Short mmCIF file of C-alpha atoms in Angstrom, two decimals:
data_model
loop_
_atom_site.label_atom_id
_atom_site.label_comp_id
_atom_site.label_asym_id
_atom_site.label_seq_id
_atom_site.Cartn_x
_atom_site.Cartn_y
_atom_site.Cartn_z
CA MET A 1 6.74 -2.88 19.26
CA GLU A 2 4.99 -6.51 20.80
CA ARG A 3 5.85 -5.28 24.20
CA ASP A 4 5.43 -1.44 24.17
CA LEU A 5 2.39 -1.95 22.28
CA HIS A 6 1.36 -5.12 25.16
CA GLN A 7 2.15 -2.09 27.49
CA GLN A 8 0.39 0.50 26.28
CA LEU A 9 -3.13 -1.51 25.57
CA ALA A 10 -2.60 -2.92 29.35
CA GLU A 11 -2.80 0.79 30.27
CA GLY A 12 -5.96 1.02 28.30
CA LYS A 13 -4.35 3.58 25.58
CA ILE A 14 -7.01 3.57 22.34
CA THR A 15 -4.34 4.26 19.97
CA ALA A 16 -2.15 1.18 20.97
CA LEU A 17 -5.02 -0.41 19.67
CA ARG A 18 -5.67 1.29 16.66
CA GLU A 19 -1.66 0.96 15.89
CA ALA A 20 -2.12 -3.30 16.64
CA TYR A 21 -5.34 -3.03 14.10
CA GLU A 22 -3.25 -1.29 10.82
CA SER A 23 -0.12 -3.51 11.75
CA TYR A 24 -1.94 -7.19 12.18
CA PHE A 25 -5.65 -6.70 9.98
CA SER A 26 -3.69 -7.33 6.78
CA MET A 27 -1.81 -10.20 7.98
CA LEU A 28 -4.84 -11.82 9.95
CA PHE A 29 -7.69 -11.07 7.08
CA LEU A 30 -4.85 -13.29 4.69
CA GLN A 31 -4.85 -15.65 7.25
CA ALA A 32 -8.29 -16.44 6.89
CA LYS A 33 -8.63 -15.78 3.48
CA GLU A 34 -5.86 -19.12 3.11
CA LYS A 35 -8.48 -20.68 4.87
CA GLY A 36 -11.23 -20.24 2.85
CA VAL A 37 -12.97 -18.26 4.35
CA PRO A 38 -15.50 -15.27 2.37
CA GLN A 39 -14.42 -11.45 2.65
CA GLU A 40 -17.08 -10.80 4.64
CA ASP A 41 -17.01 -12.75 7.14
CA ALA A 42 -13.23 -12.62 6.94
CA GLU A 43 -13.44 -9.05 7.70
CA SER A 44 -16.46 -9.24 10.24
CA MET A 45 -14.64 -12.47 12.04
CA ILE A 46 -11.34 -9.84 12.08
CA HIS A 47 -12.76 -6.79 13.88
CA GLN A 48 -13.92 -9.39 16.55
CA LEU A 49 -11.36 -10.19 17.55
CA PHE A 50 -9.84 -6.52 17.68
CA PHE A 51 -13.06 -5.89 19.76
CA ASP A 52 -12.06 -8.97 21.96
CA LEU A 53 -8.45 -7.88 21.81
CA TRP A 54 -9.50 -4.64 23.58
CA GLU A 55 -11.85 -6.26 26.53
CA LYS A 56 -8.86 -8.82 27.11
CA LYS A 57 -6.33 -6.23 26.85
CA GLY A 58 -4.94 -6.35 30.60
CA LYS A 59 -5.26 -10.04 30.47
CA ILE A 60 -3.05 -11.63 28.37
CA THR A 61 0.11 -11.82 29.84
CA SER A 62 3.22 -10.37 28.38
CA GLY A 63 4.84 -13.62 27.31
CA GLU A 64 2.41 -14.59 24.94
CA SER A 65 2.30 -11.43 22.08
CA HIS A 66 -1.18 -9.66 20.09
CA LEU A 67 -0.51 -11.23 17.59
CA GLN A 68 -0.39 -15.04 18.17
CA PHE A 69 -3.37 -13.88 20.83
CA LEU A 70 -5.08 -12.84 17.20
CA GLN A 71 -4.20 -15.62 14.74
CA THR A 72 -5.39 -18.33 17.29
CA SER A 73 -8.35 -16.61 18.36
CA LEU A 74 -8.50 -16.39 14.39
CA ASP A 75 -8.14 -19.63 13.82
CA ASP A 76 -10.23 -20.81 16.77
CA MET A 77 -13.34 -18.62 15.54
CA ILE A 78 -12.80 -20.06 11.98
CA VAL A 79 -13.81 -23.87 13.22
CA GLU A 80 -16.46 -22.57 15.16
CA SER A 81 -17.49 -21.15 12.48
CA ASN A 82 -18.13 -23.78 10.60
CA VAL A 83 -18.34 -20.59 7.17
CA VAL A 84 -14.96 -23.41 5.31
CA PRO A 85 -15.99 -24.84 2.16
CA PRO A 86 -15.64 -28.26 2.55
CA GLU A 87 -12.32 -28.83 0.06
CA HIS A 88 -10.95 -27.14 3.00
CA SER A 89 -12.55 -29.79 5.35
CA GLU A 90 -10.48 -32.48 3.63
CA LEU A 91 -7.29 -30.83 3.82
CA GLU A 92 -7.54 -30.41 7.08
CA LYS A 93 -8.26 -34.47 7.90
CA ALA A 94 -5.67 -35.18 5.70
CA VAL A 95 -3.17 -33.17 7.46
CA LYS A 96 -4.55 -34.61 10.44
CA LYS A 97 -3.53 -38.27 9.39
CA LEU A 98 0.74 -36.51 9.40
CA SER A 99 2.68 -37.67 12.49
CA PRO A 100 2.80 -34.34 15.68
CA GLU A 101 6.07 -33.51 13.70
CA GLU A 102 4.43 -33.22 9.61
CA GLN A 103 1.18 -31.14 11.41
CA ARG A 104 3.48 -28.88 13.40
CA SER A 105 6.60 -27.48 10.48
CA ILE A 106 2.84 -27.58 8.11
CA GLU A 107 0.83 -24.96 10.67
CA LEU A 108 3.70 -22.77 11.61
CA VAL A 109 5.11 -22.68 7.82
CA ILE A 110 1.94 -22.59 5.58
CA TRP A 111 -0.97 -21.33 8.08
CA LYS A 112 1.39 -19.44 10.56
CA GLY A 113 3.46 -18.18 8.25
CA SER A 114 6.45 -18.71 9.77
CA SER A 115 10.26 -18.31 8.13
CA LEU A 116 11.78 -21.28 7.91
CA LYS A 117 14.40 -20.69 10.40
CA ASP A 118 11.98 -18.71 12.73
CA ALA A 119 9.53 -22.76 12.40
CA ALA A 120 13.13 -24.76 12.42
CA GLN A 121 14.26 -22.78 15.82
CA SER A 122 10.81 -23.58 17.41
CA MET A 123 10.84 -26.64 16.13
CA ASP A 124 14.38 -27.53 17.58
CA LEU A 125 15.39 -28.77 13.79
CA THR A 126 18.07 -27.78 11.92
CA ILE A 127 16.21 -25.89 8.83
CA ASN A 128 17.29 -28.69 5.90
CA ASP A 129 15.73 -31.10 8.81
CA LEU A 130 12.67 -29.15 8.26
CA SER A 131 12.81 -28.72 4.65
CA ALA A 132 12.49 -32.20 4.45
CA LEU A 133 10.25 -32.26 6.55
CA LEU A 134 7.34 -30.29 4.87
CA SER A 135 8.46 -32.03 1.47
CA GLY A 136 7.43 -35.29 2.44
CA ALA A 137 4.38 -33.57 4.22
CA MET A 138 3.40 -32.07 1.17
CA ALA A 139 4.41 -35.10 -0.91
CA GLN A 140 1.69 -36.97 1.24
CA LEU A 141 -0.82 -34.23 0.92
CA LEU A 142 -0.71 -33.95 -2.77
CA PRO A 143 0.31 -37.42 -4.40
#
């Protein structure tokens, strides 16, 4: 789907934008809500993301998925907006105290929703090693 969607967006087909919106809105909304963004702000941010996607439709490389672009842009938008409640800021501060490998595991599995298999592959770890890494990280975050 992603390859076809990429081609159709690059060609300026509005139906591809509608398909991307229908496919990704719920996932992006949950991502924003999990980071403490209020519902109205989350919806507004996501709508803006799709405007941005349309404006940059020909500039996104075929190596970058539209979902990756949207997720990364949403993360940046959340940080820039300062709509995240203080308790989430505290969590982010705590995560920054973890090792880079632990931070990456949290980012992939918890915040981006990657499967253990995909995250382990991305980090060049076994699933067992990733699970142990996550367990150690969570033990530090939730004493």
